[in-house]
Short mmCIF file of C-alpha atoms and ligand atoms in Angstrom, two decimals:
data_model
loop_
_atom_site.label_atom_id
_atom_site.label_comp_id
_atom_site.label_asym_id
_atom_site.label_seq_id
_atom_site.Cartn_x
_atom_site.Cartn_y
_atom_site.Cartn_z
CA MET Q 1 -70.82 109.91 15.57
CA ILE Q 2 -69.69 107.33 18.09
CA ASP Q 3 -67.20 107.95 20.88
CA LEU Q 4 -65.36 104.70 21.52
CA HIS Q 5 -63.31 105.84 24.53
CA CYS Q 6 -64.75 108.05 27.26
CA HIS Q 7 -64.42 108.17 31.06
CA ILE Q 8 -68.05 109.13 31.55
CA LEU Q 9 -69.11 106.80 34.37
CA PRO Q 10 -69.14 108.93 37.53
CA GLY Q 11 -66.82 108.07 40.40
CA GLU Q 12 -65.27 104.99 38.79
CA ASP Q 13 -61.85 106.40 37.88
CA ASP Q 14 -60.10 109.75 37.31
CA GLY Q 15 -62.80 110.79 34.82
CA SER Q 16 -66.24 112.14 35.68
CA ASP Q 17 -66.63 112.86 39.39
CA SER Q 18 -70.44 113.03 39.56
CA PRO Q 19 -73.63 112.29 37.59
CA ASP Q 20 -73.88 116.03 36.96
CA THR Q 21 -70.43 116.11 35.35
CA SER Q 22 -71.35 113.05 33.28
CA CYS Q 23 -74.56 114.73 32.06
CA ARG Q 24 -72.60 117.82 31.04
CA MET Q 25 -70.04 115.67 29.21
CA ALA Q 26 -72.81 113.79 27.41
CA ALA Q 27 -74.67 116.98 26.52
CA GLN Q 28 -71.49 118.46 25.02
CA ALA Q 29 -70.93 115.29 23.03
CA ALA Q 30 -74.53 115.28 21.81
CA ARG Q 31 -74.30 118.92 20.69
CA SER Q 32 -71.22 118.05 18.64
CA GLY Q 33 -73.07 115.23 16.86
CA VAL Q 34 -72.27 112.17 18.99
CA ARG Q 35 -75.11 109.69 19.52
CA ARG Q 36 -73.37 106.74 21.17
CA ILE Q 37 -70.64 106.74 23.82
CA VAL Q 38 -68.79 103.68 25.05
CA ALA Q 39 -68.12 104.07 28.76
CA THR Q 40 -64.52 102.96 29.23
CA PRO Q 41 -63.46 103.24 32.88
CA HIS Q 42 -59.85 102.39 33.68
CA ARG Q 43 -59.27 98.84 34.82
CA GLY Q 44 -56.21 96.83 35.75
CA THR Q 45 -55.26 93.19 35.56
CA ARG Q 46 -55.06 92.32 39.26
CA PRO Q 47 -57.70 89.63 39.80
CA ASP Q 48 -58.23 90.57 43.47
CA ARG Q 49 -59.06 94.17 42.51
CA GLU Q 50 -61.13 93.41 39.43
CA ARG Q 51 -63.26 90.55 40.74
CA GLY Q 52 -66.94 91.50 40.65
CA ARG Q 53 -66.21 94.87 39.10
CA ALA Q 54 -67.67 94.09 35.65
CA ALA Q 55 -71.13 93.52 37.15
CA HIS Q 56 -70.76 96.65 39.26
CA LEU Q 57 -69.81 98.73 36.19
CA ARG Q 58 -72.76 97.37 34.19
CA ARG Q 59 -75.10 98.49 36.97
CA ALA Q 60 -73.42 101.91 37.04
CA LEU Q 61 -73.90 102.15 33.28
CA GLY Q 62 -77.62 101.42 33.62
CA ARG Q 63 -77.99 104.07 36.31
CA MET Q 64 -76.15 106.67 34.22
CA GLN Q 65 -78.25 105.85 31.15
CA ALA Q 66 -81.41 106.40 33.21
CA GLU Q 67 -80.02 109.75 34.32
CA LEU Q 68 -79.30 110.82 30.71
CA ASP Q 69 -82.80 109.72 29.69
CA ARG Q 70 -84.31 111.67 32.57
CA TRP Q 71 -82.68 114.86 31.24
CA ASN Q 72 -83.50 114.00 27.60
CA ILE Q 73 -79.84 113.93 26.60
CA PRO Q 74 -79.85 111.92 23.36
CA ILE Q 75 -76.88 109.67 24.09
CA GLU Q 76 -76.84 105.89 24.25
CA LEU Q 77 -74.20 104.47 26.58
CA LEU Q 78 -72.55 101.17 25.77
CA PRO Q 79 -70.39 98.94 27.97
CA GLY Q 80 -66.62 98.85 27.77
CA SER Q 81 -63.43 99.51 29.68
CA GLU Q 82 -59.83 100.56 29.16
CA VAL Q 83 -57.54 97.89 30.48
CA LEU Q 84 -54.06 98.91 31.65
CA LEU Q 85 -51.94 95.97 30.57
CA SER Q 86 -48.75 97.27 32.20
CA GLY Q 87 -48.01 96.45 35.82
CA PRO Q 88 -46.75 93.59 37.90
CA ASP Q 89 -49.64 91.24 37.21
CA GLY Q 90 -49.42 90.41 33.54
CA THR Q 91 -52.45 88.19 33.15
CA LEU Q 92 -55.90 89.06 31.87
CA PRO Q 93 -58.99 88.53 34.02
CA ASP Q 94 -61.40 85.81 32.88
CA ARG Q 95 -63.66 86.69 30.00
CA GLU Q 96 -66.74 87.24 32.18
CA GLU Q 97 -64.77 89.70 34.29
CA LEU Q 98 -63.63 91.68 31.25
CA LEU Q 99 -65.66 94.45 29.72
CA THR Q 100 -64.83 94.35 26.04
CA LEU Q 101 -66.13 97.05 23.69
CA ASN Q 102 -69.92 96.48 23.60
CA ASP Q 103 -69.28 92.83 24.51
CA THR Q 104 -67.49 92.10 21.23
CA ASP Q 105 -64.07 90.47 20.88
CA PHE Q 106 -62.39 93.91 20.78
CA LEU Q 107 -60.63 95.01 23.97
CA LEU Q 108 -59.50 98.60 24.52
CA VAL Q 109 -56.03 98.48 26.10
CA GLU Q 110 -53.44 100.95 27.33
CA PHE Q 111 -49.93 100.90 28.81
CA TYR Q 112 -47.70 103.01 31.00
CA PHE Q 113 -46.39 105.82 28.82
CA ASP Q 114 -42.80 104.70 29.38
CA ALA Q 115 -43.43 100.98 28.83
CA PRO Q 116 -40.78 99.27 26.70
CA ALA Q 117 -42.00 98.11 23.30
CA SER Q 118 -40.96 94.50 23.92
CA ASP Q 119 -43.07 94.37 27.10
CA MET Q 120 -46.05 95.88 25.29
CA ASP Q 121 -45.74 93.29 22.52
CA ARG Q 122 -45.67 90.46 25.03
CA ARG Q 123 -48.81 91.69 26.77
CA LEU Q 124 -50.61 92.32 23.48
CA SER Q 125 -49.92 88.68 22.60
CA LEU Q 126 -51.72 87.66 25.81
CA VAL Q 127 -54.80 89.51 24.59
CA GLU Q 128 -54.61 87.65 21.30
CA GLN Q 129 -54.16 84.33 23.09
CA ALA Q 130 -57.39 85.07 24.95
CA GLY Q 131 -59.15 85.24 21.58
CA LEU Q 132 -59.47 89.01 21.63
CA THR Q 133 -58.30 91.77 19.30
CA PRO Q 134 -56.59 94.74 20.94
CA VAL Q 135 -57.74 98.24 20.16
CA ILE Q 136 -54.71 100.21 21.35
CA ALA Q 137 -55.67 103.45 23.09
CA HIS Q 138 -53.63 106.54 22.18
CA PRO Q 139 -50.52 104.89 20.70
CA GLU Q 140 -49.22 108.42 20.04
CA ARG Q 141 -48.79 108.98 23.80
CA TYR Q 142 -46.31 106.14 24.37
CA TYR Q 143 -42.70 107.27 24.45
CA CYS Q 144 -41.41 104.30 22.45
CA VAL Q 145 -43.91 105.05 19.64
CA GLN Q 146 -43.03 108.76 19.72
CA GLU Q 147 -39.39 107.77 19.25
CA ASN Q 148 -40.12 105.11 16.68
CA PRO Q 149 -43.60 105.27 15.07
CA ALA Q 150 -42.79 102.09 13.14
CA ILE Q 151 -43.69 100.24 16.37
CA ALA Q 152 -47.30 101.32 15.90
CA GLY Q 153 -47.06 100.44 12.22
CA ALA Q 154 -46.04 96.90 13.21
CA TRP Q 155 -49.05 96.66 15.57
CA ALA Q 156 -51.36 97.66 12.74
CA GLU Q 157 -49.74 95.04 10.53
CA ARG Q 158 -50.31 92.38 13.18
CA GLY Q 159 -54.02 93.17 13.04
CA TYR Q 160 -54.30 95.36 16.13
CA TYR Q 161 -56.26 98.60 15.78
CA LEU Q 162 -55.02 102.05 16.71
CA GLN Q 163 -57.23 104.64 18.43
CA LEU Q 164 -55.93 108.22 18.39
CA ASN Q 165 -56.99 110.77 20.99
CA LYS Q 166 -58.86 113.89 19.93
CA ASP Q 167 -56.71 115.99 22.27
CA SER Q 168 -53.48 114.67 20.77
CA LEU Q 169 -54.58 115.98 17.37
CA LEU Q 170 -55.59 119.29 18.95
CA GLY Q 171 -52.08 119.64 20.39
CA SER Q 172 -53.14 119.77 24.03
CA LEU Q 173 -51.31 116.57 25.05
CA GLY Q 174 -47.88 117.86 24.04
CA GLU Q 175 -45.92 118.28 20.86
CA ALA Q 176 -44.60 114.73 20.67
CA ALA Q 177 -48.13 113.29 20.94
CA TYR Q 178 -49.36 115.74 18.31
CA LEU Q 179 -46.60 114.97 15.83
CA THR Q 180 -46.96 111.22 16.32
CA ALA Q 181 -50.76 111.31 16.01
CA ALA Q 182 -50.46 113.44 12.87
CA LEU Q 183 -48.02 110.97 11.36
CA LEU Q 184 -50.18 107.92 12.15
CA LEU Q 185 -53.22 109.71 10.74
CA ARG Q 186 -51.48 110.80 7.54
CA ARG Q 187 -50.12 107.29 7.00
CA LYS Q 188 -53.69 105.96 7.43
CA LEU Q 189 -52.67 103.65 10.25
CA ALA Q 190 -55.36 104.86 12.67
CA ALA Q 191 -58.68 103.01 12.73
CA VAL Q 192 -60.54 105.32 15.10
CA ILE Q 193 -60.35 108.72 16.78
CA ALA Q 194 -62.05 109.05 20.18
CA SER Q 195 -62.33 111.68 22.90
CA ASP Q 196 -60.77 109.88 25.89
CA ALA Q 197 -62.78 112.55 27.72
CA HIS Q 198 -62.41 112.94 31.48
CA HIS Q 199 -64.45 116.10 32.16
CA TRP Q 200 -66.49 118.84 30.47
CA ARG Q 201 -64.01 121.68 31.10
CA ARG Q 202 -60.83 120.03 29.86
CA ARG Q 203 -60.29 116.77 27.97
CA THR Q 204 -63.93 117.02 26.90
CA ALA Q 205 -66.24 114.83 24.81
CA ASP Q 206 -66.99 117.77 22.47
CA LEU Q 207 -65.87 116.64 19.00
CA ARG Q 208 -66.49 119.95 17.19
CA PRO Q 209 -62.93 121.32 17.60
CA LEU Q 210 -61.62 118.01 16.28
CA LEU Q 211 -63.83 118.16 13.18
CA GLU Q 212 -62.59 121.71 12.50
CA GLU Q 213 -58.98 120.66 12.97
CA LEU Q 214 -59.34 117.65 10.68
CA ASP Q 215 -60.89 119.86 8.02
CA ARG Q 216 -58.17 122.48 8.36
CA ARG Q 217 -55.03 120.42 8.76
CA PHE Q 218 -55.78 116.86 7.71
CA PRO Q 219 -57.75 117.07 4.46
CA GLY Q 220 -56.76 113.49 3.61
CA ALA Q 221 -58.41 112.06 6.74
CA ASP Q 222 -61.99 110.83 6.54
CA PRO Q 223 -63.88 111.93 9.69
CA ASP Q 224 -66.89 109.79 8.78
CA LEU Q 225 -64.72 106.67 8.63
CA LEU Q 226 -62.78 107.44 11.82
CA LEU Q 227 -65.65 108.72 13.97
CA ARG Q 228 -68.71 106.83 12.77
CA VAL Q 229 -68.10 103.93 10.39
CA ASN Q 230 -65.15 102.28 12.14
CA PRO Q 231 -66.27 102.67 15.75
CA GLY Q 232 -69.66 101.40 14.56
CA ARG Q 233 -68.05 98.35 12.96
CA ILE Q 234 -66.08 97.61 16.13
CA LEU Q 235 -69.27 97.79 18.21
CA ARG Q 236 -70.79 95.16 15.90
CA GLY Q 237 -67.72 92.95 16.14
CA LEU Q 238 -66.56 93.74 12.60
CA PRO Q 239 -63.03 94.79 11.64
CA PRO Q 240 -62.52 98.48 10.86
CA GLU Q 241 -61.92 99.57 7.28
CA PHE Q 242 -59.11 101.68 5.84
CA ASP Q 243 -59.32 104.00 2.85
FE1 LIG D 301 -58.65 106.66 28.64
#
């Protein structure tokens, strides 16, 4: 499997706090059947804060890969980021400053949970104008989508892709996130499920509980499509498929 959204780079955001934590996260992922993880540290859109950070993150990725190799943890790390589009500065950094998913035209994006839908739409259009396709991280966590899931349906119709969080489907991110994720999954609007892991104790990169939950409660969902085929297509720059 491929994990398209994971805060595994140590010390870069509120995810992993050390190389040791990152190794434990990767080992858990590997034991659950993951072979590739996209490192997606949080980023913003303020040019003064983001300048030079892409190169820094690529170096950090190389160092972490060497550490995984040293411990024989069979995980390949790939470059990426999770860009918070909300905030006062509503412009995207230049392309060379962005870290798209494995350097494709797909950009993983997120918003404040209480962002208004109209504001999200406007900022998603900016991504499109930059020639990129948004992969929207955890749509089920945004209050406007929880209130009106048709908002996420409209995003899917516009050609944006929806990434559900493992922990939403496991119920550990609250009832509203669970119900919304379940609805998006059952309506086959989700392209990908990913861990959005931050640690090895909670919000982990272990996909086994998710596979069990999908088997038990979502027999209509195709784990192979959501956890291997579609993230793999995105990493090759190809659009996800829907069954
Ligand atoms: Fe995230």
